[in-house]
Every structure is written in C-alpha cells, then in structure tokens.
C-alpha cells in the first residue's frame, strides 16, 4: 500500500511529533456549556445538556433525523442517566464544535476483519490503529450522519454528559442542604433526601452550573429503566399532525422558488443558452448559470414566484448541451471494463489467509462463478432541495442534510465569505440513504441566492433531475472461486472484484483539503467480501479499484449492499455443489464466530427452516455482518407471473445493546423493503452519457401490496450498540436469490432479479 508522509522539519521530527501526539490523552468530548445555544432561562451544564426552568432536559443533537429514529434514541440515553421521563427531553441542533463530530463513523471505515480485534491479545495492531484514528477523528470533528453510527458514537459521550450533569445537580443539592451526596437520591428529575428535602432540576440548575461534578459514574445495566425498553418515537406526533418541517416545507417571507436543469449527459455542460422565451413567462424572474459544484453536472436554474412557474420556465429554455470532455459514459461499456479489470487488473489484497494458490493446485475441482450488480440511485422520497438567503454579507441555509458542516463550507466557498458567516438550520430529511452526504445542492442554492437581492430562494430538484444526476451506488463485478479438496470439503475461497472506490471521490468533491493525489485502499469496495466470518483454511480477497467517471457516492449499506449478494449467493452455490443444506453448510464454518452462529440459528428456528412450505414456495437464507451488527434473514419466496414475490422475511439480529427494540424492528422492516426494491427492480442504465431512468415509472419502487411480512428477532447482548439503519439491507438480495434457486433450480448471479 502506498502512503503519503507529512514532513515537518524532517522525517525524524515528523515521526517524533506523531508519536508524541499519539501518546497524549484523547480530547474530551464533554465540552463547556458555552457551546450550547443560549436559552432565555435554560442553564447549560456542559456541551450536551441544558436544564430548562421546568426541570426539562435539553440535549444538543448533532445527528440528522431521516427516519432512523435517532431523535428518539439519543434522548433515551440522556433520559436514562438523568432519571427523567423520555418525554421530558427535547432536542436542539448542535453547533459546529469538534465535540459533536462523528468518531464512530471514521472508526467504522478501518479495513480490519471484524474478528481481528476479538482475536487480538492486549494492545496490538488493530487496537493501536483504532486508538490513533479515534484521536484524529476527535480532532477533525466531522459532523456527519451516516455509517449506521449515530447511537454507537453517542453511546459513551451522551451518557457521560448526562451522568456528569446529574453529578453536578446532586453536588449542588449537597452544598445547598449541607448533606452528603451519598444520602441523596434522584427520581423523575427531582433530588430528594430522607429528611424530606427535595428540589427539581430546574431549581438546582443555576447552582449546578457552578458546581464541579466530582466523581461521575454511569448507571449499571441492572438499574436501567429506559434503555432497552420499547418507547414511542418522539418525532412521530409532529409528522402525523403536519407540524414537522422537512426541507421542502421551509417558508420564509418573500421567498422565491428555483428549479434546476442540468446537462442530460453526465459530466457535460451548457453551451449556447437562449432563455428569452422562459424569461418572458409569467412569474419568472431570472436564470442563474450553475457550474459543476461539488462534483455535480453543470446546468442552470430558473428563479420564479412559484415552483411551478420555475419548473415550466426551466423546460422552455433552449440549450445546446455539450458532452463530457472525456467522452460519453455508457454503463454497458463500464461493465465490460470492470470484468476486464477483474481478469487482468492489479488489485489490493484486503485479506489473505493460508495459500489459495496451493489449495487450487491440489484441488479435486474448482468452482467458479461471476456476479454483477448495477448502478443504483438513492431515490429519496423528498427530492434534493435547499433554501438560501444572502443578505448583508451573511448566508442563511435551511436544508435536509447529513453533513451540515460540510454544506456550510461548500456554501461559504461559493458565496465568498468565511464559514462563520454561514448559518445552517437542519430540517428533517425525507430520506437520506447517503445521498444527503453530498454538498452539491448547498453550493447551488448559495449561488442562486447571490443573485436574489437579499430574498430567500428555495431550490427544489425535479424528480427526473434527482434520478438522472445522482451520485450512484457503484457498479460491481466479482469473480468467486473455491477449491474442493479430495475429501469433498471446501479448501479455499478466492474473490477478485472490481468497481469504483467511493471514499476518495467523495473526499475530492466534499473535503478537497483532505483529499490526496494518491488513492489509499477504500474499505467500502471490498466490505462484505474480505471480512466474512467463515472459517475457510485458505482465503484471498482482492479488489481492483477503478475510476469509470460515473459520479458515485455512498448508498445505504454501501459496498455491503452488493458484496453480500456476491458472497452469500456463492455460499449457497458451494452448499449445492456439496449437496449440503445451506444452513448446515454455514454452521460448519462458524466455529470461530459464535455471534454469527447464534444469529443464524435463531433465524433458522424462527423461520421454520426445513419445514414443509405451501406448494410453489421456497426458503432462502443469507447471513451477513455490517456496521458491527450481524443479521441473518430467511426469505419465503414464490413466483407470480414469472417474477419474484416475497411473502415473509424472518430477520435475526445481533446489534449489541439494544436501546429501543421498536426502532430496531422498524429499521429491519425498512431495510427489507429498501433492499427488495433494489434486488427486484433497481438498475441505472447510462447510454451516450444519459441516464435512462427518470421518475418512478422507469425506476420503480416496491409497492405496498407486494411488501412482505417482516419478523424481527433480537439476540440479547452486552456489547456496545452497533449499527441498525443499514445492516438489514445486504442479506435480503442473496436470501431471495437463494430461495429462487431452491424453487426453480436456476441460479441468479446478476441484479436485479426481475431482469
């Protein structure tokens, strides 16, 4: 692996500086109360917790709510440690300080096998690397919602912040009453003493702010009353009665509306533009040309009094579009190139064990299969949008985003102002799935606002532009080979795959200051392949990172989304080759992975694996770990008019400590529907540089009538919480494909399955 070295006064000085920094304690994420938004009468006790006059708790919220339930899960952590009802906790948007950065998300990107740290004795290579990267992540403080990391990241810091606030409140009561802290108790936000003295948090807050917390201890698991219990989501009432504000709901007095139109050819640009007819239409005010901001395709926007006027006028503009300078993109040619790269390209080996070469030379036979997955769009229910206002040298943004700090920075660059001159209000997200980890819409909205004379303007992408100018899930191709020895056992597994690396392309367009001239190996390209739990004696997992030119980005469950299809479908192929039951085959390879085995056993038991099914139906199974969680799914499938129909999905999950079991179940259901949509229907085709899919008729979703029954079963665990929002996506495609093989004898190696 090639590495870049930072030289500060010579290599020796740089090395000493890095070692010295690495040995220093990690920066605290508690923060001071000055970091929280000043309230009229609220009292901040640290950078995460304020106390309201009525004793209610205010929690700084650095993560975006996009349906995953984080605006309920994080308040549950605070409610537990502060001994208050969940309904007593409200949230406010966190500021931009580094304490709110997502450390867990960066740690999740380290390319280690998930069993490596568990096997490691003491402070070895894996733990040392995690320590250094964790420290770096604290310094960078990148506030992002992604990687199924919100609860995992908050698990320690929010509980410690709440426990520290509790300690200060108890200390304040102790000083006021001149009684030992050990004699005081807390319940429902009230501090009491057996003498009858009592005071609410609201009464004690002002004194607590000036009281050092002293000894801080987290509540033992045996005393939990909130964590682990099903609780109604706090965001649902406002969504039901219409009070909830999404990006497209933002309204500012005097606001204008803008519709975007980008070059139909990805990477192209507008040439000659004739906007005379459009500008003459009623309600239309101006046209704003838009360069290729943050990796987007160039185009223009029309500003008008209503979104309808803007959209109609945008279509009336006459444009001579210019193609991409490097030539038009074509998905068929991309697929051919990826296969060529698998056969002949130079790849990076993410994992190697034993000698696959020797096992193949000595094999009785070698089983080989090729698997393919297409580009995919995110298709969020709420199209891309942002509202911006530039007035008196300051820029205000209102938008649904997963990366508010990066959007501020992108907008500031466009507006030509310091980041401190940009304020952003993060609304609810009508779906994110990784698409809102991008900053293109923020940059475009800022550019449009510069031309609007101090008035706010809301940019709303039409659905067709959203689908045709996405940052797509990369296309992937993989060759899988297994050596069967003379005793009839699988001796080795070799996987070579090819596809674009997301991380370096995302860095280039969104954090250019941190992007380097040389791409380092990107875990997302091979995750789900190199980190499988199966105990094959000989393994070789290699990926060839390509650069096709198609705009690519993070898509819900990222590389796991298609790599699980490759790996788990091939596992079934091997079981069939050996004439072994698919569940039994996996059982025999999981002796060193007890978590995975327990999850597999639970899914098999609850689904009735091996029992007789109604005529015309079959079971398929898949087991996969992603984002720290292990998920096994058994799909019950039939064919209707020649197309797959999934009737029931049994989902077993080990996601560590469960904060809210209801949210976990909701996320598994969501992931199954999302994953089935992609598995059965999803594909993006590019011809002559133009994406062929536009709105939902050509990029269909799974319909309600076709949605399966989903049952979620949880494995009890004392491990810290792991991801929940994404791990349910990867297993569903291979589970359905494996069921189709059991049903028809035909092996599906290319997605989508309905193709």
XYZ file of C-alpha atoms in Angstrom:
755
model
C 0.000 0.000 0.000
C 1.380 3.432 -0.879
C 1.240 6.006 1.876
C 1.683 9.781 1.977
C 4.051 11.084 4.658
C 3.819 14.540 6.177
C 7.268 16.079 6.655
C 7.508 18.777 9.312
C 11.146 19.714 9.815
C 12.328 16.354 8.507
C 11.177 12.778 8.857
C 12.583 12.361 12.358
C 10.819 15.461 13.635
C 7.586 14.404 11.975
C 7.835 10.941 13.487
C 8.518 12.339 16.940
C 5.606 14.737 16.594
C 3.212 11.988 15.535
C 4.356 9.599 18.275
C 4.140 12.331 20.894
C 0.670 13.321 19.752
C -0.418 9.682 19.706
C 0.619 9.194 23.334
C -1.344 12.192 24.557
C -4.805 11.566 26.068
C -7.714 11.796 23.675
C -9.503 15.129 23.587
C -12.568 15.219 25.821
C -15.902 15.431 24.044
C -17.804 16.764 27.055
C -17.368 20.431 26.185
C -18.463 23.502 28.118
C -21.953 24.883 28.462
C -20.935 27.849 26.315
C -21.141 25.579 23.249
C -24.890 25.171 23.545
C -27.335 27.682 22.146
C -28.108 30.359 24.741
C -31.622 29.943 26.068
C -33.692 32.635 27.710
C -33.709 30.794 31.026
C -32.113 27.436 30.226
C -28.905 26.583 32.082
C -26.177 24.662 30.241
C -24.207 22.197 32.363
C -21.854 21.025 29.598
C -21.682 20.969 25.823
C -24.525 18.460 25.549
C -27.007 19.107 28.352
C -29.095 22.088 29.411
C -31.746 22.231 32.112
C -34.938 24.190 31.497
C -36.712 26.136 34.271
C -39.426 23.461 34.458
C -36.774 20.772 35.031
C -36.898 19.501 31.470
C -33.700 18.396 29.750
C -32.387 19.899 26.511
C -29.985 17.694 24.524
C -27.666 19.035 21.819
C -28.457 16.987 18.706
C -25.625 16.674 16.167
C -27.293 13.988 14.033
C -29.949 14.310 11.348
C -33.289 12.541 11.576
C -34.087 10.776 8.322
C -36.471 8.136 9.596
C -33.922 6.079 11.523
C -35.179 7.206 14.947
C -32.034 8.957 16.172
C -34.065 11.855 17.585
C -35.577 9.325 19.976
C -32.634 7.001 20.631
C -30.184 9.693 21.746
C -32.697 11.342 24.129
C -33.228 7.868 25.632
C -29.550 7.796 26.611
C -29.840 11.174 28.314
C -33.124 10.272 29.992
C -31.587 7.128 31.454
C -28.638 8.819 33.096
C -30.640 11.824 34.317
C -33.519 9.735 35.657
C -36.198 11.645 33.788
C -39.058 10.544 31.571
C -38.236 10.380 27.887
C -40.939 12.951 27.205
C -39.033 15.393 29.430
C -36.130 15.510 26.967
C -36.219 17.848 23.992
C -33.521 18.461 21.420
C -31.892 21.447 19.790
C -29.474 21.491 16.901
C -25.853 21.164 17.986
C -23.308 23.731 16.916
C -20.195 23.174 14.855
C -17.691 22.358 17.600
C -15.472 19.293 17.223
C -17.072 17.563 20.240
C -20.082 16.834 18.036
C -18.019 15.104 15.345
C -18.820 11.507 14.496
C -15.867 9.465 15.747
C -17.560 6.087 15.341
C -18.181 6.657 11.627
C -14.493 7.189 10.903
C -13.532 4.179 13.004
C -16.013 2.109 11.016
C -14.021 2.809 7.871
C -10.906 0.975 9.064
C -10.250 -2.074 6.834
C -9.916 -4.690 9.566
C -11.558 -8.071 9.640
C -14.300 -7.880 12.313
C -12.819 -10.846 14.163
C -9.295 -9.362 14.258
C -9.786 -7.231 17.367
C -11.546 -10.053 19.214
C -8.631 -12.382 18.459
C -6.041 -9.789 19.467
C -4.395 -10.152 22.865
C -3.520 -6.887 24.591
C -2.892 -3.604 22.780
C -1.992 -4.882 19.350
C -2.028 -3.515 15.815
C -5.809 -3.221 15.476
C -6.422 -1.578 18.826
C -3.479 0.763 18.388
C -4.745 1.865 14.977
C -8.239 2.409 16.336
C -6.786 4.491 19.163
C -4.869 6.786 16.802
C -7.699 7.115 14.279
C -10.169 7.770 17.093
C -7.966 10.603 18.336
C -7.684 12.016 14.830
C -11.455 11.807 14.402
C -11.935 13.801 17.610
C -9.614 16.497 16.298
C -11.300 16.671 12.886
C -14.762 16.746 14.448
C -16.623 15.981 11.208
C -20.330 16.113 11.994
C -21.986 13.547 9.761
C -24.952 11.219 9.996
C -24.048 8.004 8.242
C -22.448 4.620 8.550
C -25.176 3.455 10.952
C -23.050 5.103 13.624
C -25.223 7.652 15.446
C -26.085 5.574 18.514
C -22.691 3.864 18.576
C -20.974 7.248 18.584
C -23.310 8.728 21.207
C -23.265 5.680 23.465
C -20.424 6.908 25.646
C -20.414 10.669 25.164
C -24.135 11.370 25.691
C -24.374 9.061 28.688
C -21.253 10.589 30.231
C -22.545 14.114 29.568
C -25.878 13.285 31.193
C -24.231 11.487 34.121
C -21.906 14.475 34.612
C -24.893 16.817 34.653
C -26.594 14.548 37.210
C -23.474 14.629 39.379
C -23.401 18.445 39.291
C -27.088 18.623 40.203
C -26.559 16.263 43.119
C -23.497 18.242 44.158
C -25.471 21.487 44.098
C -28.157 19.982 46.327
C -25.481 18.640 48.656
C -23.914 22.083 49.048
C -27.261 23.827 49.423
C -28.519 21.407 52.052
C -25.124 20.649 53.606
C -25.770 16.939 53.266
C -23.540 14.164 51.868
C -24.133 13.335 48.215
C -24.300 9.668 49.138
C -27.511 10.346 51.075
C -29.278 11.971 48.129
C -31.425 10.246 45.524
C -32.769 11.204 42.103
C -36.089 10.210 40.587
C -38.104 11.797 37.796
C -35.892 14.863 37.730
C -36.166 15.582 41.454
C -33.358 15.330 44.023
C -34.566 14.121 47.429
C -33.301 13.319 50.917
C -34.859 11.114 53.559
C -35.294 14.221 55.717
C -37.955 15.404 53.292
C -35.859 17.952 51.454
C -36.400 17.988 47.689
C -35.683 20.174 44.693
C -36.307 19.823 40.995
C -33.578 20.021 38.390
C -34.944 23.398 37.353
C -34.476 24.756 40.876
C -30.936 23.405 41.147
C -29.639 24.127 37.648
C -28.178 27.596 38.305
C -26.209 26.276 41.280
C -25.227 23.103 39.425
C -23.597 25.141 36.645
C -21.120 26.439 39.227
C -20.635 23.086 40.977
C -17.838 20.717 39.880
C -19.346 17.284 39.206
C -16.864 15.380 41.341
C -16.971 11.626 40.835
C -19.042 10.627 37.773
C -20.316 7.081 37.331
C -22.625 5.653 34.693
C -25.681 3.743 35.889
C -25.142 -0.017 35.951
C -27.092 -2.039 33.439
C -29.116 -3.613 36.269
C -30.655 -0.204 37.060
C -31.674 0.779 33.535
C -35.279 1.812 33.165
C -35.249 3.478 29.733
C -32.504 1.819 27.691
C -33.689 -1.471 26.253
C -37.378 -0.673 26.565
C -39.745 -0.084 23.631
C -40.628 3.598 23.541
C -42.756 5.626 21.124
C -40.713 7.789 18.773
C -40.673 11.443 19.766
C -40.807 12.666 16.166
C -43.996 10.858 15.171
C -46.708 13.192 16.600
C -45.408 16.190 14.620
C -45.218 14.079 11.474
C -48.797 12.945 11.932
C -50.335 16.375 12.523
C -48.228 18.292 9.999
C -46.024 20.293 12.366
C -42.877 18.523 11.196
C -40.678 20.629 8.922
C -38.806 18.973 6.076
C -36.630 20.885 3.659
C -39.450 21.377 1.167
C -41.679 22.742 3.974
C -39.424 25.726 4.707
C -41.137 29.037 4.132
C -39.508 32.439 4.553
C -41.414 35.703 3.965
C -40.950 36.896 0.387
C -39.327 33.628 -0.640
C -38.714 32.828 -4.302
C -38.510 29.375 -5.871
C -35.944 27.841 -8.193
C -35.999 24.789 -10.447
C -32.805 23.226 -11.702
C -31.977 21.792 -15.100
C -28.637 20.063 -15.527
C -26.924 18.811 -18.660
C -28.582 15.492 -19.572
C -25.166 13.979 -20.268
C -23.327 13.232 -17.048
C -20.291 15.489 -16.777
C -21.482 17.683 -19.636
C -22.235 21.406 -19.632
C -24.452 24.007 -21.299
C -23.163 25.660 -24.463
C -25.331 28.278 -26.131
C -28.322 29.180 -23.960
C -31.433 31.037 -25.150
C -33.619 31.926 -22.136
C -35.676 34.677 -23.802
C -38.889 32.651 -24.029
C -38.529 31.388 -20.473
C -37.872 34.845 -19.011
C -40.972 36.175 -20.756
C -43.235 33.657 -18.983
C -45.450 34.863 -16.094
C -43.823 34.902 -12.661
C -40.307 34.206 -13.971
C -37.541 36.461 -12.660
C -34.092 35.252 -13.714
C -31.827 32.495 -14.923
C -28.718 31.565 -12.920
C -25.947 29.542 -14.537
C -24.542 26.788 -12.313
C -21.028 25.373 -12.711
C -20.232 21.803 -11.712
C -20.266 22.404 -7.956
C -19.107 19.638 -5.576
C -18.903 17.031 -8.307
C -22.281 17.778 -9.861
C -23.016 18.199 -13.555
C -23.234 21.816 -14.746
C -26.524 23.458 -15.737
C -28.743 26.341 -14.730
C -31.654 27.285 -12.506
C -34.726 29.407 -13.150
C -35.989 31.616 -10.303
C -39.705 32.427 -10.217
C -42.534 33.329 -7.861
C -43.667 29.694 -7.515
C -42.004 26.343 -8.014
C -44.464 25.534 -10.788
C -43.571 28.685 -12.733
C -39.879 27.927 -12.233
C -40.145 24.360 -13.447
C -42.197 25.249 -16.528
C -39.773 28.008 -17.463
C -36.748 25.757 -16.998
C -38.123 23.407 -19.630
C -38.674 26.345 -22.002
C -35.001 27.322 -22.072
C -33.300 26.405 -25.339
C -29.855 24.889 -24.733
C -27.135 23.389 -26.864
C -25.679 20.853 -24.458
C -22.019 19.921 -24.666
C -20.887 16.375 -23.828
C -18.352 15.358 -21.224
C -14.848 16.250 -22.469
C -13.563 12.736 -21.762
C -16.344 11.156 -23.811
C -19.864 9.932 -23.134
C -20.347 7.381 -20.377
C -22.039 4.065 -21.079
C -22.988 1.524 -18.398
C -22.594 -1.461 -20.730
C -19.015 -0.473 -21.515
C -18.363 0.151 -17.815
C -19.470 -3.406 -17.058
C -17.182 -4.802 -19.722
C -14.263 -2.796 -18.369
C -14.902 -3.990 -14.819
C -14.825 -7.609 -15.970
C -11.569 -6.940 -17.789
C -10.125 -5.408 -14.633
C -11.135 -8.442 -12.578
C -9.316 -10.684 -15.046
C -6.162 -8.617 -15.561
C -6.079 -5.578 -13.261
C -3.756 -5.008 -10.335
C -5.752 -5.100 -7.121
C -5.238 -4.527 -3.413
C -5.380 -7.588 -1.167
C -7.626 -6.772 1.786
C -7.343 -10.201 3.406
C -5.248 -13.302 2.955
C -5.038 -16.493 4.954
C -3.109 -19.616 4.077
C -2.444 -20.173 0.371
C -5.350 -20.159 -2.053
C -2.906 -20.825 -4.888
C -1.707 -24.062 -3.305
C -5.253 -25.159 -2.439
C -6.362 -24.657 -6.044
C -3.358 -26.566 -7.404
C -4.152 -29.538 -5.175
C -7.929 -29.388 -5.620
C -10.086 -32.157 -6.951
C -12.098 -29.465 -8.700
C -12.537 -25.683 -8.652
C -15.943 -23.989 -8.610
C -16.087 -20.556 -10.235
C -18.874 -18.007 -10.663
C -19.173 -14.403 -11.861
C -21.549 -11.961 -10.160
C -22.659 -8.496 -11.241
C -24.563 -5.576 -9.722
C -25.719 -2.380 -11.486
C -25.510 1.301 -10.666
C -28.319 2.383 -8.326
C -29.914 5.738 -7.493
C -30.951 6.745 -3.980
C -34.496 7.827 -4.919
C -35.223 9.567 -1.616
C -38.902 10.390 -1.215
C -38.011 14.056 -0.711
C -36.049 15.263 -3.754
C -32.899 17.307 -3.259
C -33.588 20.822 -2.016
C -32.168 23.733 -0.068
C -33.335 27.220 0.852
C -30.783 30.038 0.954
C -30.709 33.783 1.654
C -27.713 36.073 1.192
C -28.124 39.365 3.000
C -25.665 41.866 4.478
C -22.686 39.612 3.838
C -24.243 36.637 5.628
C -25.710 33.457 4.181
C -28.563 31.552 5.809
C -29.268 27.965 4.775
C -32.224 25.749 5.568
C -31.863 22.230 4.245
C -32.125 18.484 4.883
C -28.536 17.290 5.079
C -26.423 14.575 6.658
C -23.324 16.836 6.698
C -24.229 20.342 7.923
C -20.641 21.490 8.476
C -19.576 20.439 5.001
C -22.608 22.176 3.487
C -21.672 25.351 5.347
C -18.148 25.124 3.979
C -19.298 24.482 0.405
C -21.797 27.353 0.534
C -19.187 29.670 2.041
C -16.767 28.930 -0.817
C -19.426 29.780 -3.380
C -20.571 32.926 -1.573
C -17.012 34.075 -0.980
C -17.490 34.521 2.763
C -15.972 32.982 5.872
C -17.637 29.835 7.187
C -18.589 31.799 10.307
C -20.798 33.963 8.089
C -22.930 30.962 7.119
C -25.703 29.690 9.387
C -27.491 26.420 8.654
C -30.730 25.047 10.028
C -31.027 21.301 9.519
C -34.586 20.221 8.819
C -35.996 16.729 8.917
C -34.853 14.584 5.999
C -37.360 12.860 3.766
C -34.853 10.072 3.243
C -31.086 10.265 3.124
C -29.599 6.845 2.305
C -26.224 8.544 1.699
C -27.407 10.991 -0.987
C -27.506 13.795 1.553
C -23.863 13.234 2.451
C -23.214 15.442 -0.588
C -22.880 19.233 -0.719
C -23.824 19.985 -4.326
C -27.301 21.274 -3.511
C -25.985 23.614 -0.804
C -23.467 25.113 -3.221
C -26.102 25.547 -5.934
C -28.570 27.201 -3.546
C -25.864 29.586 -2.329
C -25.032 30.591 -5.895
C -28.685 31.249 -6.713
C -29.165 33.282 -3.523
C -26.325 35.614 -4.532
C -28.467 36.797 -7.454
C -31.699 37.255 -5.489
C -31.075 40.611 -3.840
C -31.321 39.512 -0.235
C -34.506 37.477 -0.703
C -34.678 33.823 0.236
C -34.929 31.281 -2.572
C -35.829 27.629 -2.359
C -34.147 25.303 -4.829
C -36.108 22.108 -5.466
C -34.841 19.494 -7.886
C -37.499 17.846 -10.072
C -37.656 14.077 -9.562
C -36.202 13.443 -13.005
C -33.136 15.587 -12.282
C -32.746 13.827 -8.934
C -32.667 10.381 -10.567
C -30.625 11.378 -13.603
C -27.943 13.323 -11.686
C -27.400 11.281 -8.557
C -24.134 10.068 -7.042
C -24.846 6.428 -7.757
C -24.002 3.238 -5.974
C -21.063 1.888 -7.992
C -21.484 -0.946 -10.437
C -19.684 -4.060 -9.226
C -18.321 -7.249 -10.782
C -16.803 -10.158 -8.863
C -15.227 -13.497 -9.679
C -15.511 -16.066 -6.878
C -13.524 -19.319 -6.889
C -13.500 -22.182 -4.408
C -11.258 -25.222 -4.354
C -12.914 -28.524 -3.403
C -10.362 -30.962 -1.998
C -10.310 -34.716 -2.487
C -12.289 -35.298 0.708
C -15.161 -33.225 -0.669
C -14.606 -30.150 1.513
C -14.096 -26.529 0.514
C -10.375 -25.894 0.936
C -10.152 -22.295 -0.214
C -12.112 -19.226 -1.214
C -10.742 -16.613 -3.597
C -12.603 -13.436 -4.533
C -11.485 -10.806 -7.037
C -13.771 -7.851 -7.536
C -13.699 -4.541 -9.372
C -15.567 -1.284 -9.012
C -15.081 2.384 -8.275
C -13.796 3.484 -4.871
C -16.286 5.834 -3.219
C -14.226 7.352 -0.422
C -11.573 9.175 -2.492
C -14.126 10.564 -4.957
C -16.324 11.783 -2.076
C -13.327 13.423 -0.397
C -12.302 15.195 -3.613
C -15.639 16.911 -4.037
C -16.678 17.489 -0.421
C -13.447 17.874 1.610
C -10.876 18.831 -1.022
C -8.369 19.957 1.640
C -8.106 16.375 2.926
C -8.066 14.635 -0.448
C -4.684 13.443 -1.615
C -3.091 12.832 -5.003
C -2.913 9.090 -4.327
C -5.939 6.935 -3.510
C -5.482 4.727 -0.474
C -7.372 1.405 -0.411
C -11.045 2.046 0.252
C -12.708 -0.437 2.587
C -16.132 0.163 1.042
C -15.035 -1.503 -2.189
C -14.426 -4.891 -0.544
C -16.500 -4.819 2.644
C -18.717 -7.863 2.817
C -16.134 -9.908 0.896
C -12.852 -9.730 2.797
C -14.491 -9.665 6.224
C -16.772 -12.711 6.012
C -16.821 -14.869 9.176
C -16.456 -18.268 7.524
C -13.517 -20.431 8.559
C -12.064 -21.460 5.212
C -8.456 -22.548 5.721
C -7.203 -20.660 2.667
C -8.573 -17.281 1.592
C -7.570 -14.488 -0.756
C -9.742 -11.346 -1.103
C -8.626 -8.740 -3.618
C -10.256 -5.680 -5.159
C -9.303 -3.650 -8.222
C -10.324 -0.027 -7.626
C -11.453 1.618 -10.852
C -12.331 5.146 -11.903
C -15.062 4.918 -14.505
C -16.077 8.592 -14.482
C -19.632 7.889 -13.358
C -20.471 10.033 -10.304
C -20.642 7.637 -7.365
C -21.496 8.005 -3.703
C -22.475 6.252 -0.522
C -25.692 4.225 -0.833
C -27.470 2.606 2.098
C -25.099 -0.143 3.362
C -22.523 0.926 0.723
C -20.307 -1.951 -0.504
C -22.131 -4.478 1.648
C -25.253 -3.860 -0.434
C -23.947 -5.777 -3.447
C -20.984 -7.672 -1.991
C -23.332 -9.605 0.309
C -25.232 -10.708 -2.794
C -21.992 -11.950 -4.352
C -20.680 -13.735 -1.256
C -23.853 -15.232 0.212
C -25.164 -16.414 -3.133
C -21.854 -18.159 -3.745
C -22.074 -19.766 -0.310
C -25.308 -21.359 -1.457
C -23.635 -22.424 -4.675
C -20.992 -24.256 -2.656
C -23.629 -25.877 -0.449
C -25.415 -27.098 -3.582
C -22.117 -28.302 -5.075
C -21.509 -30.400 -1.953
C -25.181 -31.385 -1.658
C -25.378 -29.964 1.864
C -28.253 -27.990 3.393
C -27.364 -24.232 3.135
C -27.843 -23.626 6.865
C -25.861 -26.733 7.807
C -23.082 -25.702 5.425
C -22.745 -22.318 7.119
C -22.940 -23.864 10.593
C -19.879 -25.959 9.859
C -17.831 -22.864 9.021
C -18.743 -20.718 12.038
C -16.982 -22.429 14.928
C -14.788 -19.331 15.434
C -17.701 -16.902 15.031
C -20.207 -17.630 17.836
C -22.133 -14.390 17.323
C -22.798 -15.256 13.698
C -23.719 -18.818 14.550
C -26.224 -17.702 17.202
C -27.875 -15.312 14.751
C -28.054 -17.969 12.042
C -29.568 -20.486 14.455
C -32.188 -18.000 15.623
C -33.256 -17.132 12.073
C -33.457 -20.801 11.106
C -35.501 -21.649 14.184
C -37.972 -18.787 13.908
C -38.497 -19.272 10.172
C -39.158 -22.990 10.478
C -36.200 -23.775 8.232
C -36.558 -27.257 6.805
C -40.310 -27.449 7.400
C -42.756 -28.044 4.577
C -43.928 -24.873 2.815
C -47.045 -24.321 0.676
C -46.698 -25.521 -2.880
C -44.802 -23.116 -5.092
C -42.822 -21.530 -2.263
C -39.233 -21.946 -1.074
C -36.912 -20.617 1.612
C -33.579 -18.875 1.048
C -31.086 -17.842 3.705
C -28.309 -15.283 3.977
C -26.027 -14.253 6.841
C -24.054 -11.029 6.862
C -22.245 -8.674 9.214
C -22.083 -4.947 8.532
C -21.567 -1.874 10.691
C -20.870 -4.080 13.690
C -24.208 -5.915 13.539
C -24.852 -9.489 12.435
C -28.075 -10.139 10.526
C -29.483 -13.397 9.192
C -32.560 -13.414 7.003
C -34.745 -16.221 5.733
C -36.979 -15.226 2.829
C -40.075 -17.169 1.779
C -40.469 -16.680 -1.960
C -42.733 -17.670 -4.837
C -43.069 -16.705 -8.485
C -46.022 -14.687 -9.723
C -46.270 -14.130 -13.471
C -42.628 -15.155 -13.661
C -41.459 -12.516 -11.178
C -40.239 -12.989 -7.579
C -42.793 -12.452 -4.844
C -41.512 -12.366 -1.250
C -44.180 -13.306 1.289
C -42.295 -13.405 4.572
C -38.866 -12.421 5.852
C -37.598 -13.632 9.212
C -34.791 -11.412 10.420
C -32.488 -12.283 13.334
C -30.201 -9.522 14.601
C -27.294 -9.118 16.989
C -26.718 -5.355 17.113
C -25.141 -5.247 20.549
C -27.039 -3.495 23.331
C -30.488 -2.558 22.086
C -31.527 0.962 23.059
C -35.067 0.775 21.653
C -36.254 -2.596 20.295
C -39.160 -0.973 18.457
C -36.797 1.193 16.428
C -34.628 -1.832 15.607
C -37.668 -3.680 14.276
C -38.741 -0.626 12.261
C -35.293 -0.336 10.720
C -35.201 -4.007 9.765
C -38.593 -3.630 8.085
C -37.432 -0.503 6.299
C -34.200 -2.174 5.198
C -36.023 -5.209 3.825
C -38.355 -3.050 1.726
C -35.491 -0.823 0.575
C -33.294 -3.806 -0.231
C -36.082 -5.678 -2.010
C -36.783 -2.659 -4.193
C -33.179 -2.716 -5.339
C -32.911 -6.506 -5.561
C -36.006 -6.958 -7.694
C -36.238 -3.722 -9.685
C -33.215 -1.457 -9.203
C -30.887 -0.516 -12.046
C -29.492 2.641 -13.595
C -28.595 2.406 -17.278
C -26.431 5.030 -18.984
C -26.447 5.349 -22.772
C -24.474 8.058 -24.589
C -23.884 9.725 -21.245
C -27.581 9.983 -20.397
C -29.252 8.117 -17.527
C -32.260 6.301 -18.945
C -34.355 6.211 -15.771
C -36.175 9.344 -14.614
C -39.272 9.154 -12.467
C -40.786 6.183 -10.639
C -42.429 4.595 -13.720
C -38.928 3.840 -15.044
C -37.275 3.463 -11.629
C -39.974 1.554 -9.744
C -40.324 1.052 -6.010
C -41.680 -1.994 -4.205
C -45.437 -1.436 -3.867
C -47.362 -1.831 -0.651
C -49.300 -4.822 -1.974
C -46.005 -6.601 -2.672
C -44.362 -5.871 0.675
C -43.645 -8.997 2.734
C -44.388 -9.650 6.365
C -41.167 -8.968 8.299
C -40.455 -10.558 11.676
C -37.519 -9.286 13.722
C -35.882 -11.342 16.471
C -33.144 -9.859 18.658
C -30.171 -11.642 20.185
C -29.501 -10.375 23.700
C -26.057 -8.833 24.047
C -23.934 -6.847 26.495
C -21.738 -5.402 23.749
C -21.976 -1.665 22.981
C -24.641 -0.735 20.421
C -23.776 -1.290 16.780
C -25.433 -0.166 13.554
C -29.124 -0.656 12.850
C -30.125 1.596 9.944
C -28.214 -0.280 7.231
C -27.376 -3.882 8.264
C -30.803 -5.199 7.266
C -30.225 -4.289 3.590
C -27.347 -6.600 2.499
C -28.818 -10.053 3.285
C -32.158 -9.650 1.522
C -30.958 -9.884 -2.098
C -28.994 -13.134 -1.605
C -31.740 -14.615 0.582
C -34.276 -14.064 -2.215
C -31.858 -15.249 -4.908
C -31.117 -18.393 -2.935
C -34.832 -19.047 -2.479
C -35.341 -18.682 -6.228
C -32.677 -21.314 -6.830
C -34.378 -23.664 -4.362
C -37.657 -23.001 -6.150
C -36.548 -23.205 -9.795
C -33.037 -24.674 -9.906
C -31.889 -21.560 -11.771
C -29.018 -19.562 -10.264
C -29.339 -15.757 -10.353
C -25.929 -14.091 -10.486
C -26.912 -10.642 -11.779
C -29.069 -7.970 -10.179
C -31.860 -7.027 -10.442
C -33.559 -10.380 -10.057
C -36.577 -9.372 -12.150
C -34.418 -8.541 -15.162
